[in-house]
XYZ file of N, CA, C and O in Angstrom:
812
model
N 141.328 184.352 42.602
C 141.721 183.042 42.075
C 142.281 182.145 43.171
O 141.929 180.965 43.273
N 143.159 182.718 43.989
C 143.750 181.946 45.087
C 142.680 181.506 46.064
O 142.621 180.335 46.479
N 141.802 182.443 46.428
C 140.761 182.126 47.403
C 139.786 181.100 46.834
O 139.347 180.176 47.533
N 139.445 181.228 45.549
C 138.526 180.278 44.923
C 139.121 178.878 44.905
O 138.420 177.888 45.176
N 140.413 178.787 44.608
C 141.074 177.486 44.584
C 141.072 176.847 45.970
O 140.759 175.651 46.116
N 141.407 177.620 46.987
C 141.454 177.073 48.342
C 140.070 176.683 48.846
O 139.910 175.682 49.534
N 139.059 177.487 48.489
C 137.697 177.142 48.889
C 137.250 175.829 48.252
O 136.578 175.013 48.872
N 137.648 175.620 46.980
C 137.290 174.386 46.300
C 138.032 173.193 46.907
O 137.464 172.114 47.096
N 139.296 173.404 47.237
C 140.057 172.349 47.906
C 139.424 171.991 49.248
O 139.327 170.817 49.610
N 139.011 173.025 49.980
C 138.388 172.796 51.288
C 137.083 172.009 51.135
O 136.800 171.097 51.912
N 136.298 172.351 50.110
C 135.032 171.657 49.882
C 135.269 170.187 49.533
O 134.596 169.293 50.076
N 136.203 169.929 48.628
C 136.472 168.548 48.223
C 137.014 167.741 49.403
O 136.628 166.590 49.619
N 137.911 168.343 50.184
C 138.464 167.660 51.356
C 137.361 167.323 52.349
O 137.341 166.226 52.928
N 136.444 168.258 52.551
C 135.334 168.017 53.481
C 134.438 166.888 52.974
O 134.010 166.019 53.741
N 134.152 166.885 51.657
C 133.310 165.834 51.085
C 133.996 164.473 51.181
O 133.334 163.459 51.471
N 135.287 164.427 50.929
C 136.024 163.165 51.057
C 135.941 162.631 52.480
O 135.711 161.447 52.704
N 136.127 163.528 53.437
C 136.090 163.125 54.841
C 134.694 162.688 55.255
O 134.519 161.634 55.883
N 133.688 163.497 54.901
C 132.334 163.247 55.381
C 131.668 162.068 54.683
O 130.840 161.368 55.289
N 131.998 161.843 53.411
C 131.332 160.783 52.667
C 132.192 159.523 52.570
O 131.905 158.502 53.193
N 133.266 159.580 51.820
C 134.112 158.401 51.647
C 134.753 157.964 52.957
O 134.808 156.770 53.267
N 135.254 158.924 53.713
C 135.936 158.585 54.955
C 135.025 157.874 55.933
O 135.390 156.854 56.518
N 133.824 158.406 56.111
C 132.894 157.797 57.062
C 132.400 156.436 56.580
O 132.248 155.507 57.376
N 132.142 156.297 55.273
C 131.694 155.007 54.740
C 132.789 153.955 54.879
O 132.521 152.798 55.227
N 134.021 154.324 54.591
C 135.133 153.380 54.722
C 135.372 152.996 56.178
O 135.723 151.859 56.481
N 135.194 153.955 57.073
C 135.328 153.645 58.506
C 134.270 152.628 58.928
O 134.567 151.657 59.636
N 133.033 152.838 58.480
C 131.952 151.900 58.811
C 132.225 150.522 58.215
O 132.013 149.494 58.873
N 132.701 150.490 56.965
C 133.026 149.221 56.319
C 134.125 148.476 57.074
O 134.039 147.255 57.289
N 135.151 149.205 57.488
C 136.266 148.598 58.220
C 135.794 148.007 59.547
O 136.180 146.895 59.926
N 134.936 148.730 60.249
C 134.406 148.225 61.525
C 133.543 146.979 61.319
O 133.619 146.020 62.095
N 132.722 146.984 60.259
C 131.883 145.814 59.967
C 132.736 144.589 59.644
O 132.428 143.465 60.061
N 133.815 144.808 58.891
C 134.704 143.698 58.534
C 135.398 143.124 59.767
O 135.619 141.911 59.862
N 135.720 143.988 60.719
C 136.333 143.500 61.956
C 135.363 142.617 62.737
O 135.757 141.608 63.325
N 134.080 142.998 62.743
C 133.063 142.191 63.413
C 132.924 140.839 62.709
O 132.850 139.780 63.348
N 132.878 140.854 61.373
C 132.772 139.608 60.605
C 133.966 138.691 60.842
O 133.827 137.476 60.922
N 135.135 139.301 60.960
C 136.347 138.510 61.174
C 136.280 137.755 62.506
O 136.716 136.606 62.598
N 135.711 138.377 63.511
C 135.590 137.724 64.811
C 134.535 136.619 64.791
O 134.676 135.591 65.450
N 133.468 136.827 64.011
C 132.364 135.867 63.988
C 132.618 134.682 63.052
O 131.963 133.651 63.157
N 133.520 134.859 62.079
C 133.749 133.823 61.080
C 135.231 133.467 61.002
O 135.923 133.823 60.041
N 135.738 132.756 62.005
C 137.163 132.432 62.017
C 137.603 131.579 60.827
O 138.734 131.651 60.378
N 136.693 130.759 60.270
C 137.054 129.890 59.146
C 137.364 130.712 57.905
O 138.264 130.387 57.134
N 136.627 131.782 57.692
C 136.822 132.632 56.511
C 137.644 133.874 56.835
O 137.598 134.858 56.126
N 138.374 133.832 57.929
C 139.089 135.026 58.386
C 140.168 135.475 57.402
O 140.502 136.649 57.349
N 140.723 134.531 56.607
C 141.771 134.913 55.661
C 141.210 135.842 54.582
O 141.801 136.880 54.282
N 140.063 135.469 54.015
C 139.427 136.317 52.999
C 138.986 137.643 53.593
O 139.218 138.710 53.013
N 138.340 137.570 54.747
C 137.887 138.798 55.406
C 139.086 139.662 55.790
O 139.037 140.887 55.693
N 140.177 139.011 56.190
C 141.385 139.748 56.542
C 141.928 140.539 55.369
O 142.385 141.682 55.531
N 141.885 139.942 54.160
C 142.354 140.656 52.967
C 141.460 141.858 52.670
O 141.937 142.936 52.306
N 140.146 141.632 52.821
C 139.203 142.745 52.611
C 139.425 143.854 53.638
O 139.359 145.049 53.313
N 139.700 143.453 54.870
C 139.945 144.420 55.934
C 141.211 145.222 55.652
O 141.240 146.451 55.842
N 142.238 144.562 55.175
C 143.490 145.257 54.834
C 143.254 146.261 53.713
O 143.773 147.385 53.744
N 142.447 145.842 52.708
C 142.165 146.730 51.578
C 141.374 147.958 52.021
O 141.672 149.093 51.616
N 140.359 147.746 52.860
C 139.544 148.872 53.322
C 140.360 149.812 54.205
O 140.205 151.038 54.137
N 141.236 149.247 55.031
C 142.087 150.085 55.893
C 143.044 150.913 55.052
O 143.288 152.090 55.347
N 143.591 150.296 53.995
C 144.498 151.016 53.105
C 143.779 152.154 52.403
O 144.302 153.277 52.313
N 142.571 151.882 51.903
C 141.797 152.934 51.230
C 141.467 154.070 52.192
O 141.488 155.248 51.816
N 141.155 153.730 53.442
C 140.846 154.750 54.438
C 142.057 155.635 54.693
O 141.932 156.871 54.774
N 143.227 155.031 54.800
C 144.460 155.810 54.976
C 144.707 156.719 53.774
O 145.136 157.876 53.926
N 144.445 156.210 52.572
C 144.664 157.003 51.360
C 143.709 158.185 51.292
O 144.102 159.285 50.886
N 142.455 157.980 51.694
C 141.489 159.076 51.715
C 141.922 160.139 52.725
O 141.838 161.344 52.458
N 142.403 159.695 53.889
C 142.868 160.652 54.901
C 144.066 161.452 54.393
O 144.138 162.668 54.580
N 145.023 160.762 53.732
C 146.188 161.456 53.189
C 145.772 162.456 52.113
O 146.292 163.578 52.059
N 144.848 162.047 51.256
C 144.382 162.932 50.191
C 143.658 164.146 50.767
O 143.833 165.276 50.292
N 142.869 163.918 51.806
C 142.162 165.021 52.463
C 143.137 166.027 53.038
O 142.973 167.245 52.879
N 144.180 165.530 53.705
C 145.182 166.418 54.296
C 145.991 167.139 53.232
O 146.396 168.288 53.415
N 146.240 166.474 52.097
C 146.979 167.105 51.017
C 146.157 168.217 50.374
O 146.671 169.284 50.044
N 144.867 167.963 50.191
C 144.003 168.958 49.585
C 143.896 170.214 50.441
O 144.040 171.330 49.945
N 143.661 170.015 51.718
C 143.522 171.160 52.625
C 143.758 170.685 54.048
O 142.845 170.193 54.722
N 144.998 170.793 54.555
C 145.287 170.332 55.911
C 144.512 171.130 56.943
O 144.476 172.363 56.900
N 143.885 170.423 57.871
C 143.079 171.097 58.885
C 143.931 172.004 59.766
O 143.441 173.006 60.294
N 145.233 171.673 59.910
C 146.097 172.512 60.755
C 146.205 173.942 60.226
O 146.373 174.883 60.996
N 146.103 174.090 58.906
C 146.246 175.425 58.319
C 145.150 176.353 58.813
O 145.387 177.538 59.084
N 143.944 175.824 58.950
C 142.819 176.628 59.446
C 142.779 176.683 60.963
O 142.449 177.713 61.543
N 143.130 175.569 61.611
C 142.959 175.468 63.061
C 144.163 175.957 63.859
O 144.000 176.602 64.897
N 145.378 175.646 63.373
C 146.588 175.924 64.150
C 147.563 176.879 63.469
O 148.515 177.323 64.094
N 147.353 177.161 62.194
C 148.207 178.137 61.519
C 149.230 177.530 60.586
O 149.370 176.308 60.452
N 149.985 178.409 59.942
C 150.907 178.023 58.875
C 152.032 177.122 59.346
O 152.335 176.107 58.715
N 152.682 177.455 60.444
C 153.841 176.677 60.905
C 153.421 175.249 61.250
O 154.110 174.281 60.903
N 152.274 175.096 61.914
C 151.788 173.759 62.256
C 151.480 172.956 60.995
O 151.765 171.755 60.927
N 150.892 173.607 59.987
C 150.586 172.919 58.734
C 151.857 172.486 58.014
O 151.935 171.387 57.464
N 152.872 173.351 58.042
C 154.150 173.001 57.417
C 154.819 171.849 58.159
O 155.400 170.949 57.542
N 154.748 171.883 59.492
C 155.327 170.788 60.289
C 154.633 169.462 59.959
O 155.282 168.428 59.797
N 153.316 169.505 59.823
C 152.575 168.305 59.462
C 152.959 167.795 58.084
O 153.084 166.587 57.866
N 153.157 168.705 57.146
C 153.575 168.327 55.795
C 154.934 167.635 55.820
O 155.139 166.619 55.156
N 155.853 168.178 56.594
C 157.186 167.580 56.702
C 157.116 166.194 57.338
O 157.781 165.257 56.886
N 156.315 166.063 58.376
C 156.225 164.771 59.081
C 155.575 163.703 58.222
O 156.021 162.552 58.202
N 154.521 164.068 57.495
C 153.773 163.071 56.728
C 154.445 162.692 55.418
O 154.371 161.544 54.992
N 155.102 163.650 54.759
C 155.550 163.411 53.395
C 157.062 163.462 53.179
O 157.530 163.073 52.112
N 157.804 163.950 54.152
C 159.260 164.078 53.962
C 160.025 163.154 54.901
O 160.868 162.360 54.470
N 159.736 163.222 56.187
C 160.465 162.421 57.169
C 160.298 160.921 56.932
O 161.204 160.143 57.222
N 159.152 160.518 56.380
C 158.915 159.095 56.134
C 159.878 158.538 55.086
O 160.037 157.316 54.973
N 160.532 159.411 54.328
C 161.519 158.976 53.324
C 162.936 158.978 53.881
O 163.895 158.802 53.128
N 163.064 159.204 55.185
C 164.381 159.188 55.810
C 165.159 160.475 55.636
O 166.363 160.516 55.911
N 164.512 161.530 55.189
C 165.168 162.824 55.001
C 165.123 163.612 56.309
O 164.072 163.710 56.956
N 166.252 164.168 56.691
C 166.333 164.987 57.902
C 165.719 166.356 57.626
O 166.075 167.017 56.645
N 164.790 166.769 58.475
C 164.117 168.043 58.252
C 164.528 169.049 59.332
O 164.760 168.691 60.484
N 164.591 170.303 58.931
C 164.975 171.396 59.831
C 163.980 172.524 59.608
O 164.021 173.216 58.585
N 163.069 172.720 60.552
C 162.036 173.746 60.433
C 162.356 174.910 61.347
O 162.499 174.746 62.557
N 162.470 176.097 60.752
C 162.688 177.330 61.503
C 161.417 178.158 61.390
O 161.182 178.809 60.379
N 160.595 178.096 62.427
C 159.317 178.784 62.384
C 159.278 180.013 63.261
O 158.618 180.020 64.301
N 160.005 181.058 62.887
C 159.958 182.307 63.646
C 158.765 183.162 63.210
O 158.612 184.297 63.651
N 157.939 182.601 62.372
C 156.755 183.277 61.859
C 155.735 183.515 62.975
O 155.506 182.651 63.813
N 155.123 184.683 62.948
C 154.111 185.026 63.943
C 152.757 185.170 63.271
O 152.578 185.994 62.373
N 151.797 184.348 63.695
C 150.457 184.387 63.111
C 149.752 185.688 63.480
O 150.115 186.353 64.444
N 148.735 186.019 62.712
C 147.933 187.204 62.995
C 148.344 188.426 62.220
O 147.597 189.394 62.138
N 149.564 188.399 61.638
C 150.028 189.551 60.872
C 149.800 189.380 59.372
O 149.953 190.330 58.610
N 149.473 188.172 58.959
C 149.370 187.851 57.542
C 147.980 187.303 57.258
O 147.404 186.574 58.070
N 147.445 187.640 56.090
C 146.106 187.187 55.728
C 146.069 185.682 55.525
O 147.080 185.041 55.220
N 144.875 185.117 55.673
C 144.692 183.678 55.462
C 145.008 183.302 54.017
O 145.545 182.224 53.748
N 144.703 184.195 53.071
C 145.001 183.919 51.663
C 146.499 183.775 51.440
O 146.953 182.870 50.735
N 147.269 184.657 52.036
C 148.715 184.612 51.857
C 149.320 183.390 52.555
O 150.278 182.792 52.060
N 148.758 183.018 53.690
C 149.215 181.794 54.353
C 148.954 180.581 53.465
O 149.780 179.671 53.377
N 147.808 180.559 52.802
C 147.482 179.450 51.908
C 148.462 179.384 50.741
O 148.937 178.306 50.374
N 148.767 180.536 50.160
C 149.726 180.584 49.048
C 151.094 180.097 49.502
O 151.749 179.299 48.821
N 151.526 180.547 50.672
C 152.831 180.150 51.194
C 152.885 178.645 51.429
O 153.889 177.992 51.122
N 151.804 178.095 51.966
C 151.762 176.658 52.193
C 151.848 175.895 50.881
O 152.577 174.901 50.768
N 151.123 176.357 49.854
C 151.126 175.665 48.565
C 152.502 175.739 47.898
O 152.944 174.785 47.258
N 153.180 176.861 48.038
C 154.530 176.982 47.471
C 155.467 176.001 48.164
O 156.253 175.301 47.515
N 155.399 175.948 49.489
C 156.245 175.013 50.230
C 155.906 173.580 49.854
O 156.798 172.740 49.667
N 154.618 173.275 49.724
C 154.173 171.933 49.366
C 154.720 171.534 47.991
O 155.237 170.426 47.811
N 154.620 172.429 47.026
C 155.118 172.154 45.675
C 156.630 171.994 45.674
O 157.179 171.098 45.020
N 157.321 172.862 46.416
C 158.780 172.784 46.487
C 159.234 171.466 47.110
O 160.197 170.832 46.643
N 158.559 171.043 48.166
C 158.907 169.775 48.820
C 158.615 168.584 47.914
O 159.380 167.617 47.881
N 157.511 168.649 47.174
C 157.177 167.573 46.242
C 158.239 167.451 45.156
O 158.688 166.345 44.819
N 158.658 168.587 44.604
C 159.715 168.578 43.587
C 161.016 168.023 44.151
O 161.734 167.273 43.476
N 161.320 168.398 45.401
C 162.526 167.901 46.054
C 162.487 166.385 46.192
O 163.470 165.687 45.911
N 161.345 165.849 46.620
C 161.216 164.407 46.796
C 161.341 163.661 45.470
O 161.903 162.571 45.409
N 160.825 164.253 44.412
C 160.851 163.590 43.107
C 162.239 163.599 42.465
O 162.615 162.635 41.794
N 162.977 164.679 42.650
C 164.163 164.859 41.825
C 165.482 165.055 42.576
O 166.545 164.755 42.026
N 165.451 165.553 43.810
C 166.680 166.072 44.418
C 167.607 165.016 45.012
O 168.813 165.238 45.114
N 167.046 163.887 45.471
C 167.848 162.878 46.179
C 168.560 163.504 47.378
O 169.727 163.224 47.658
N 167.841 164.356 48.084
C 168.418 165.096 49.208
C 168.441 164.255 50.477
O 167.650 163.332 50.655
N 169.378 164.607 51.362
C 169.438 163.990 52.687
C 168.880 164.924 53.751
O 168.448 164.481 54.807
N 168.921 166.222 53.462
C 168.417 167.227 54.402
C 167.582 168.255 53.656
O 167.841 168.564 52.488
N 166.584 168.775 54.353
C 165.812 169.883 53.818
C 165.582 170.887 54.940
O 165.303 170.504 56.075
N 165.775 172.154 54.617
C 165.589 173.242 55.583
C 164.404 174.080 55.123
O 164.334 174.507 53.971
N 163.474 174.321 56.032
C 162.309 175.139 55.708
C 162.227 176.264 56.731
O 162.189 176.015 57.930
N 162.212 177.480 56.230
C 162.176 178.647 57.112
C 161.049 179.571 56.686
O 160.895 179.888 55.511
N 160.263 180.009 57.662
C 159.202 180.968 57.389
C 159.246 182.040 58.470
O 159.328 181.743 59.666
N 159.246 183.288 58.041
C 159.358 184.399 58.990
C 158.582 185.594 58.447
O 158.269 185.666 57.258
N 158.288 186.530 59.339
C 157.607 187.741 58.895
C 157.968 188.904 59.803
O 158.391 188.732 60.947
N 157.808 190.090 59.242
C 158.022 191.328 59.986
C 156.793 192.204 59.779
O 155.756 191.726 59.309
N 156.906 193.465 60.105
C 155.759 194.362 59.967
C 155.299 194.501 58.521
O 154.115 194.684 58.251
N 156.233 194.445 57.576
C 155.870 194.720 56.187
C 156.326 193.648 55.193
O 156.241 193.859 53.983
N 156.797 192.512 55.692
C 157.310 191.517 54.766
C 157.169 190.109 55.339
O 157.255 189.903 56.545
N 156.949 189.154 54.433
C 156.915 187.746 54.801
C 157.878 186.996 53.902
O 157.942 187.246 52.695
N 158.626 186.044 54.493
C 159.603 185.274 53.726
C 159.399 183.780 53.950
O 159.137 183.339 55.062
N 159.551 183.042 52.865
C 159.497 181.586 52.908
C 160.713 181.054 52.157
O 161.015 181.510 51.055
N 161.412 180.106 52.779
C 162.592 179.541 52.134
C 162.598 178.024 52.296
O 162.397 177.508 53.389
N 162.811 177.322 51.188
C 162.951 175.869 51.188
C 164.291 175.546 50.546
O 164.528 175.893 49.390
N 165.158 174.878 51.308
C 166.516 174.576 50.813
C 166.822 173.106 51.027
O 166.439 172.523 52.036
N 167.523 172.510 50.067
C 167.909 171.109 50.210
C 169.361 170.925 49.789
O 169.959 171.796 49.161
N 169.929 169.766 50.167
C 171.309 169.451 49.812
C 171.365 168.358 48.752
O 172.253 167.505 48.753
N 170.397 168.404 47.839
C 170.292 167.396 46.803
C 171.188 167.640 45.605
O 172.162 168.405 45.670
N 170.815 167.010 44.496
C 171.675 167.017 43.303
C 171.634 168.336 42.548
O 172.500 168.607 41.708
N 170.635 169.174 42.810
C 170.538 170.440 42.103
C 170.126 170.256 40.651
O 169.957 169.130 40.162
N 169.962 171.380 39.934
C 169.567 171.305 38.529
C 169.850 172.633 37.837
O 170.142 173.647 38.478
N 169.753 172.622 36.522
C 169.936 173.822 35.709
C 168.595 174.548 35.638
O 167.656 174.068 34.995
N 168.490 175.700 36.298
C 167.217 176.416 36.397
C 166.731 176.873 35.026
O 165.543 176.727 34.690
N 167.621 177.436 34.211
C 167.221 177.923 32.886
C 166.682 176.788 32.017
O 165.670 176.945 31.319
N 167.348 175.647 32.068
C 166.899 174.501 31.274
C 165.545 173.999 31.767
O 164.679 173.629 30.964
N 165.345 174.013 33.094
C 164.068 173.570 33.661
C 162.936 174.511 33.267
O 161.821 174.077 32.961
N 163.216 175.818 33.257
C 162.202 176.786 32.855
C 161.861 176.639 31.375
O 160.705 176.817 30.968
N 162.844 176.305 30.567
C 162.590 176.086 29.139
C 161.687 174.878 28.939
O 160.748 174.920 28.138
N 161.957 173.805 29.683
C 161.104 172.624 29.593
C 159.686 172.942 30.047
O 158.706 172.459 29.474
N 159.573 173.784 31.074
C 158.254 174.176 31.571
C 157.495 174.975 30.521
O 156.294 174.775 30.322
N 158.205 175.885 29.837
C 157.581 176.702 28.792
C 157.108 175.848 27.621
O 156.138 176.179 26.938
N 157.795 174.734 27.396
C 157.432 173.826 26.304
C 156.363 172.827 26.722
O 155.969 171.968 25.936
N 155.903 172.914 27.970
C 154.848 172.047 28.442
C 155.300 170.690 28.932
O 154.484 169.804 29.182
N 156.612 170.499 29.099
C 157.115 169.204 29.540
C 156.988 169.014 31.050
O 156.915 167.892 31.531
N 156.985 170.113 31.792
C 156.889 170.042 33.246
C 156.296 171.348 33.755
O 156.589 172.419 33.220
N 155.449 171.244 34.788
C 154.779 172.448 35.290
C 155.143 172.791 36.728
O 154.742 173.838 37.233
N 155.904 171.924 37.406
C 156.184 172.123 38.823
C 156.850 173.440 39.133
O 156.406 174.196 40.013
N 157.916 173.759 38.400
C 158.652 174.992 38.670
C 157.828 176.217 38.287
O 157.813 177.218 39.004
N 157.133 176.143 37.161
C 156.297 177.253 36.717
C 155.198 177.543 37.730
O 154.843 178.704 37.970
N 154.650 176.481 38.336
C 153.596 176.661 39.334
C 154.065 177.506 40.511
O 153.303 178.309 41.064
N 155.322 177.315 40.914
C 155.869 178.086 42.027
C 155.857 179.580 41.711
O 155.415 180.402 42.517
N 156.363 179.931 40.528
C 156.396 181.339 40.126
C 154.984 181.905 40.009
O 154.721 183.044 40.440
N 154.077 181.130 39.418
C 152.713 181.618 39.213
C 152.003 181.877 40.533
O 151.297 182.878 40.687
N 152.162 180.974 41.492
C 151.502 181.155 42.791
C 152.004 182.409 43.495
O 151.224 183.175 44.056
N 153.324 182.615 43.470
C 153.883 183.805 44.109
C 153.409 185.073 43.414
O 153.026 186.055 44.069
N 153.387 185.039 42.091
C 152.977 186.220 41.332
C 151.510 186.554 41.572
O 151.143 187.735 41.701
N 150.649 185.523 41.632
C 149.230 185.759 41.885
C 149.002 186.474 43.210
O 148.063 187.262 43.345
N 149.863 186.190 44.181
C 149.724 186.803 45.508
C 150.522 188.096 45.633
O 150.655 188.638 46.730
N 151.069 188.584 44.519
C 151.821 189.825 44.554
C 153.205 189.691 45.135
O 153.803 190.670 45.580
N 153.735 188.476 45.132
C 155.058 188.238 45.709
C 156.133 188.047 44.667
O 155.902 188.160 43.461
N 157.325 187.750 45.161
C 158.480 187.534 44.298
C 159.112 186.198 44.674
O 159.274 185.902 45.865
N 159.461 185.395 43.680
C 160.048 184.093 43.943
C 161.353 183.938 43.172
O 161.450 184.314 42.011
N 162.358 183.397 43.848
C 163.656 183.159 43.227
C 164.079 181.718 43.484
O 163.897 181.197 44.582
N 164.642 181.100 42.469
C 165.145 179.730 42.573
C 166.636 179.749 42.265
O 167.055 180.166 41.191
N 167.432 179.325 43.233
C 168.883 179.214 43.059
C 169.264 177.748 43.131
O 168.981 177.075 44.128
N 169.897 177.248 42.079
C 170.302 175.850 42.076
C 171.489 175.650 41.148
O 171.579 176.287 40.098
N 172.380 174.777 41.563
C 173.545 174.402 40.765
C 173.678 172.895 40.824
O 173.588 172.312 41.909
N 173.847 172.245 39.674
C 174.004 170.789 39.692
C 175.067 170.333 40.687
O 176.192 170.819 40.672
N 174.677 169.468 41.596
C 175.584 168.942 42.604
C 175.636 169.737 43.890
O 176.251 169.299 44.865
N 174.973 170.896 43.927
C 175.087 171.774 45.094
C 173.748 172.122 45.738
O 173.669 173.056 46.526
N 172.710 171.407 45.408
C 171.433 171.633 46.071
C 170.631 172.769 45.471
O 171.033 173.406 44.487
N 169.490 173.040 46.096
C 168.539 174.029 45.587
C 167.984 174.866 46.736
O 167.735 174.353 47.818
N 167.797 176.161 46.469
C 167.159 177.060 47.431
C 166.051 177.807 46.718
O 166.260 178.407 45.661
N 164.856 177.771 47.297
C 163.700 178.484 46.756
C 163.262 179.491 47.797
O 162.997 179.146 48.945
N 163.209 180.776 47.392
C 162.813 181.849 48.301
C 161.616 182.599 47.739
O 161.629 183.023 46.601
N 160.603 182.760 48.580
C 159.437 183.551 48.212
C 159.322 184.706 49.193
O 159.412 184.518 50.406
N 159.114 185.896 48.657
C 159.000 187.091 49.483
C 157.708 187.810 49.132
O 157.382 188.006 47.959
N 156.961 188.187 50.153
C 155.689 188.898 49.957
C 155.698 190.180 50.753
O 156.076 190.170 51.924
């Protein structure tokens, strides 16, 4: 299931890049040429150029969200660093990445699961925590891998959040547990209102 999901994400990301991304790039370049040749209509062309550039940026962001190339090319820590830079630091949140993780000891499937858990945890933090700092730590030994995401945000009642998830009101927290369980891991969420949140996954 995990591998099928990641393969589908990789396929969609590749199609977005190869089809929409390339067409939007060509459109943007053509609009730049038109803008130079038609100074009288440059205001209208300028608006079109801004729109095409914005769409191109959105396609690139979506492609990276679906399946960051760093995960395949440079490994888990690089992919996590990219996630923090693109989606967390831009909100003015101070990030602290502890990457003592060593590649080559863990399967690509488990790296994908770990990345998705961190991605979901960071997304939940951005939506709800109002944090000023976030700490992300990933490490491994001969027989164990650990992932930890901690923030200094407002915190929440874990039991109440799980109840809402069971009732179908929210799926973010449930997704974290499900992803860890699918990969044979264990996930714990510690949070207290006003004292931040810590999410730990162990495989």
